[in-house]
């Protein structure tokens, strides 16, 4: 399960992206409070994103495009070209397209992991937030927030968010983990409350795929 949490944490942090609301100023705590209030009114969402990963001590970079689906409570589905990760809140399926292998495990939320639900709900009390100024993401002028963990147990070293102050949407997120890997997510499209079916959050195992049940 630890492998799943490590793989999920950066993906998952993406998607505080459904933030809308009203923050009265550039105060970071007011912005985060707007996130918490807005998330209470969101039932489900669909997000299109691009991912760029840089590895420490290496020129290796990875780029991918994907879609995140989420639904309360604890239902997520992340689809990229080479991997699909799905949970219905009880079971986690992780399908590797190149390996044609499905790993199955129990869903075990951790206070160290960054699930979409924790981020979208504004569960950032363990982090010190500051406003680093304004910067464009695409054509959008954004407020840049920097979050640093207060303790030593976090899987992240830092989290940076580009927030659109006209709608309070996060347009970009940059995560630096404790090993120095930097993953950047840029959201191109967000659909709130599309009415997603529960069946989307159960993986239909592809014919011929190897199944490894870790439960």
CSV table of C-alpha atoms in Angstrom, one decimal:
chain,number,residue,atom,x,y,z
A,1,UNK,CA,0.0,0.0,0.0
A,2,UNK,CA,2.9,2.3,0.6
A,3,UNK,CA,3.8,2.1,-3.1
A,4,UNK,CA,0.3,3.2,-4.0
A,5,UNK,CA,0.4,6.2,-1.6
A,6,UNK,CA,3.7,7.4,-2.9
A,7,UNK,CA,2.5,7.1,-6.5
A,8,UNK,CA,-0.8,8.7,-5.7
A,9,UNK,CA,0.3,11.6,-3.6
A,10,UNK,CA,1.6,13.8,-6.4
A,11,UNK,CA,-1.3,13.0,-8.7
A,12,UNK,CA,-3.7,13.5,-6.0
A,13,UNK,CA,-2.4,16.9,-5.0
A,14,UNK,CA,-3.5,18.2,-8.3
A,15,UNK,CA,-6.8,18.7,-7.5
A,16,UNK,CA,-7.7,21.3,-5.3
A,17,UNK,CA,-8.3,22.8,-8.7
A,18,UNK,CA,-12.0,23.0,-8.2
A,19,UNK,CA,-11.6,26.0,-5.9
A,20,UNK,CA,-14.0,28.8,-6.3
A,21,UNK,CA,-15.2,31.2,-3.7
A,22,UNK,CA,-14.5,34.6,-2.3
A,23,UNK,CA,-11.3,35.4,-0.5
A,24,UNK,CA,-11.3,39.0,0.6
A,25,UNK,CA,-7.6,39.6,0.0
A,26,UNK,CA,-4.3,37.9,-0.8
A,27,UNK,CA,-4.1,36.6,2.7
A,28,UNK,CA,-3.1,32.9,2.4
A,29,UNK,CA,-5.4,31.7,5.2
A,30,UNK,CA,-8.4,33.5,3.7
A,31,UNK,CA,-7.7,31.8,0.4
A,32,UNK,CA,-7.4,28.4,2.1
A,33,UNK,CA,-10.6,29.0,4.0
A,34,UNK,CA,-12.4,29.7,0.7
A,35,UNK,CA,-11.2,26.3,-0.5
A,36,UNK,CA,-12.7,24.6,2.6
A,37,UNK,CA,-16.1,26.3,2.2
A,38,UNK,CA,-16.3,25.7,-1.6
A,39,UNK,CA,-15.5,22.0,-1.3
A,40,UNK,CA,-18.5,21.4,0.9
A,41,UNK,CA,-20.7,22.2,-2.1
A,42,UNK,CA,-19.0,20.0,-4.6
A,43,UNK,CA,-20.3,16.5,-5.2
A,44,UNK,CA,-18.0,15.4,-8.1
A,45,UNK,CA,-15.7,16.8,-10.7
A,46,UNK,CA,-13.8,16.0,-13.9
A,47,UNK,CA,-10.4,17.6,-14.6
A,48,UNK,CA,-8.0,17.5,-17.6
A,49,UNK,CA,-4.4,18.0,-16.8
A,50,UNK,CA,-0.8,17.9,-18.1
A,51,UNK,CA,2.0,16.5,-15.9
A,52,UNK,CA,5.7,17.4,-16.0
A,53,UNK,CA,8.2,15.5,-13.7
A,54,UNK,CA,11.9,16.4,-13.1
A,55,UNK,CA,14.2,14.0,-11.2
A,56,UNK,CA,17.0,15.2,-8.8
A,57,UNK,CA,20.6,14.7,-10.1
A,58,UNK,CA,19.4,13.8,-13.6
A,59,UNK,CA,18.4,15.4,-16.9
A,60,UNK,CA,15.5,12.9,-17.2
A,61,UNK,CA,12.1,14.4,-17.5
A,62,UNK,CA,8.7,12.9,-18.0
A,63,UNK,CA,5.6,14.4,-19.5
A,64,UNK,CA,2.0,13.1,-19.7
A,65,UNK,CA,-1.6,14.1,-20.1
A,66,UNK,CA,-4.4,12.7,-18.1
A,67,UNK,CA,-7.9,13.0,-16.6
A,68,UNK,CA,-8.9,13.0,-13.0
A,69,UNK,CA,-12.4,12.0,-11.9
A,70,UNK,CA,-13.5,12.4,-8.3
A,71,UNK,CA,-16.6,11.9,-6.2
A,72,UNK,CA,-17.4,12.1,-2.5
A,73,UNK,CA,-16.6,10.2,-0.5
A,74,UNK,CA,-13.1,8.8,-1.3
A,75,UNK,CA,-13.8,7.9,-4.9
A,76,UNK,CA,-11.1,8.8,-7.5
A,77,UNK,CA,-10.0,7.7,-11.0
A,78,UNK,CA,-6.8,8.9,-12.7
A,79,UNK,CA,-6.3,8.0,-16.3
A,80,UNK,CA,-3.0,8.6,-18.2
A,81,UNK,CA,-1.7,6.9,-21.4
A,82,UNK,CA,0.3,4.3,-19.4
A,83,UNK,CA,-1.6,4.0,-16.1
A,84,UNK,CA,-5.1,4.0,-14.5
A,85,UNK,CA,-5.6,4.3,-10.8
A,86,UNK,CA,-9.1,3.8,-9.4
A,87,UNK,CA,-10.6,3.6,-5.9
A,88,UNK,CA,-14.2,3.3,-4.8
A,89,UNK,CA,-13.3,4.2,-1.2
A,90,UNK,CA,-12.7,0.6,-0.1
A,91,UNK,CA,-10.6,-1.0,-2.8
A,92,UNK,CA,-7.7,0.4,-4.9
A,93,UNK,CA,-6.9,-0.8,-8.5
A,94,UNK,CA,-3.7,0.3,-10.2
A,95,UNK,CA,-3.4,-0.8,-13.9
A,96,UNK,CA,-0.1,-0.6,-15.7
A,97,UNK,CA,-0.7,-0.5,-19.4
A,98,UNK,CA,2.9,-1.4,-20.5
A,99,UNK,CA,3.0,-4.3,-18.1
A,100,UNK,CA,-0.6,-5.3,-18.5
A,101,UNK,CA,-0.7,-5.8,-14.7
A,102,UNK,CA,-3.4,-4.9,-12.2
A,103,UNK,CA,-2.4,-4.4,-8.5
A,104,UNK,CA,-5.4,-4.6,-6.0
A,105,UNK,CA,-5.2,-3.4,-2.4
A,106,UNK,CA,-7.4,-2.0,0.3
A,107,UNK,CA,-7.9,1.8,0.3
A,108,UNK,CA,-6.1,3.0,3.4
A,109,UNK,CA,-6.2,6.8,3.9
A,110,UNK,CA,-3.0,8.2,5.5
A,111,UNK,CA,-2.5,11.5,7.3
A,112,UNK,CA,0.8,11.7,5.3
A,113,UNK,CA,-0.8,11.3,1.9
A,114,UNK,CA,-2.2,14.1,-0.3
A,115,UNK,CA,-5.5,12.7,-1.6
A,116,UNK,CA,-7.7,15.0,-3.7
A,117,UNK,CA,-10.3,15.0,-1.0
A,118,UNK,CA,-7.8,16.3,1.6
A,119,UNK,CA,-6.6,19.0,-0.7
A,120,UNK,CA,-10.0,20.1,-2.0
A,121,UNK,CA,-11.3,20.2,1.6
A,122,UNK,CA,-8.5,22.6,2.6
A,123,UNK,CA,-6.8,20.1,5.0
A,124,UNK,CA,-3.6,22.1,5.1
A,125,UNK,CA,-3.4,23.0,8.8
A,126,UNK,CA,-0.1,21.2,9.0
A,127,UNK,CA,1.4,23.6,6.5
A,128,UNK,CA,2.6,27.2,6.7
A,129,UNK,CA,1.3,29.2,3.8
A,130,UNK,CA,2.7,32.4,2.3
A,131,UNK,CA,1.9,34.5,-0.8
A,132,UNK,CA,4.9,34.6,-3.1
A,133,UNK,CA,3.5,37.2,-5.5
A,134,UNK,CA,1.8,37.0,-8.8
A,135,UNK,CA,2.7,35.1,-12.0
A,136,UNK,CA,1.0,33.9,-15.1
A,137,UNK,CA,-0.1,30.4,-15.8
A,138,UNK,CA,-0.9,30.3,-19.5
A,139,UNK,CA,-2.7,33.6,-20.1
A,140,UNK,CA,-4.1,33.8,-16.5
A,141,UNK,CA,-2.5,36.1,-13.9
A,142,UNK,CA,-2.4,34.1,-10.7
A,143,UNK,CA,-1.6,34.5,-7.0
A,144,UNK,CA,1.3,32.1,-6.1
A,145,UNK,CA,0.9,30.4,-2.8
A,146,UNK,CA,3.8,28.5,-1.2
A,147,UNK,CA,3.1,25.8,1.5
A,148,UNK,CA,5.8,24.3,3.7
A,149,UNK,CA,5.1,21.5,6.1
A,150,UNK,CA,5.4,22.4,9.8
A,151,UNK,CA,6.4,18.9,10.9
A,152,UNK,CA,8.8,16.2,9.6
A,153,UNK,CA,6.4,13.5,8.6
A,154,UNK,CA,5.1,14.9,5.3
A,155,UNK,CA,5.8,13.2,2.0
A,156,UNK,CA,6.3,16.7,0.5
A,157,UNK,CA,9.0,19.2,1.0
A,158,UNK,CA,6.9,22.0,-0.5
A,159,UNK,CA,3.7,22.6,-2.4
A,160,UNK,CA,3.2,25.7,-4.7
A,161,UNK,CA,-0.2,26.7,-6.1
A,162,UNK,CA,-1.1,29.2,-8.8
A,163,UNK,CA,-4.5,30.5,-8.0
A,164,UNK,CA,-6.7,32.4,-10.4
A,165,UNK,CA,-8.1,35.3,-8.2
A,166,UNK,CA,-11.0,36.0,-10.6
A,167,UNK,CA,-12.6,32.6,-9.9
A,168,UNK,CA,-10.4,31.1,-7.2
A,169,UNK,CA,-9.4,28.2,-9.3
A,170,UNK,CA,-6.0,26.6,-9.0
A,171,UNK,CA,-4.5,26.7,-12.5
A,172,UNK,CA,-1.2,25.0,-11.7
A,173,UNK,CA,0.4,23.1,-8.8
A,174,UNK,CA,4.1,22.3,-8.2
A,175,UNK,CA,5.0,19.5,-5.7
A,176,UNK,CA,8.5,18.9,-4.5
A,177,UNK,CA,8.8,15.6,-2.5
A,178,UNK,CA,11.3,14.8,0.2
A,179,UNK,CA,13.7,13.2,-2.3
A,180,UNK,CA,13.8,16.3,-4.5
A,181,UNK,CA,11.5,15.1,-7.3
A,182,UNK,CA,9.5,18.0,-8.7
A,183,UNK,CA,6.1,17.3,-10.3
A,184,UNK,CA,4.1,20.1,-12.0
A,185,UNK,CA,0.4,19.8,-12.9
A,186,UNK,CA,-1.3,22.3,-15.2
A,187,UNK,CA,-5.1,22.1,-15.5
A,188,UNK,CA,-6.6,22.8,-18.8
A,189,UNK,CA,-10.3,22.1,-18.1
A,190,UNK,CA,-12.6,21.7,-15.1
A,191,UNK,CA,-16.2,20.4,-15.0
A,192,UNK,CA,-17.9,20.7,-11.6
A,193,UNK,CA,-20.8,18.4,-10.5
A,194,UNK,CA,-21.2,16.5,-13.9
A,195,UNK,CA,-23.1,13.7,-12.1
A,196,UNK,CA,-20.5,10.9,-12.4
A,197,UNK,CA,-21.7,7.3,-12.0
A,198,UNK,CA,-20.3,5.1,-9.2
A,199,UNK,CA,-19.4,2.5,-11.8
A,200,UNK,CA,-16.7,4.8,-13.0
A,201,UNK,CA,-14.8,4.2,-9.7
A,202,UNK,CA,-14.6,0.4,-10.2
A,203,UNK,CA,-11.9,-0.9,-12.5
A,204,UNK,CA,-13.1,-3.3,-15.2
A,205,UNK,CA,-10.0,-5.5,-15.4
A,206,UNK,CA,-8.8,-5.8,-19.0
A,207,UNK,CA,-8.9,-9.2,-20.6
A,208,UNK,CA,-5.6,-11.0,-20.3
A,209,UNK,CA,-4.1,-8.7,-17.6
A,210,UNK,CA,-2.1,-10.2,-14.8
A,211,UNK,CA,-3.8,-9.6,-11.4
A,212,UNK,CA,-1.8,-9.2,-8.2
A,213,UNK,CA,-4.1,-9.1,-5.1
A,214,UNK,CA,-2.4,-7.5,-2.1
A,215,UNK,CA,-5.4,-7.4,0.2
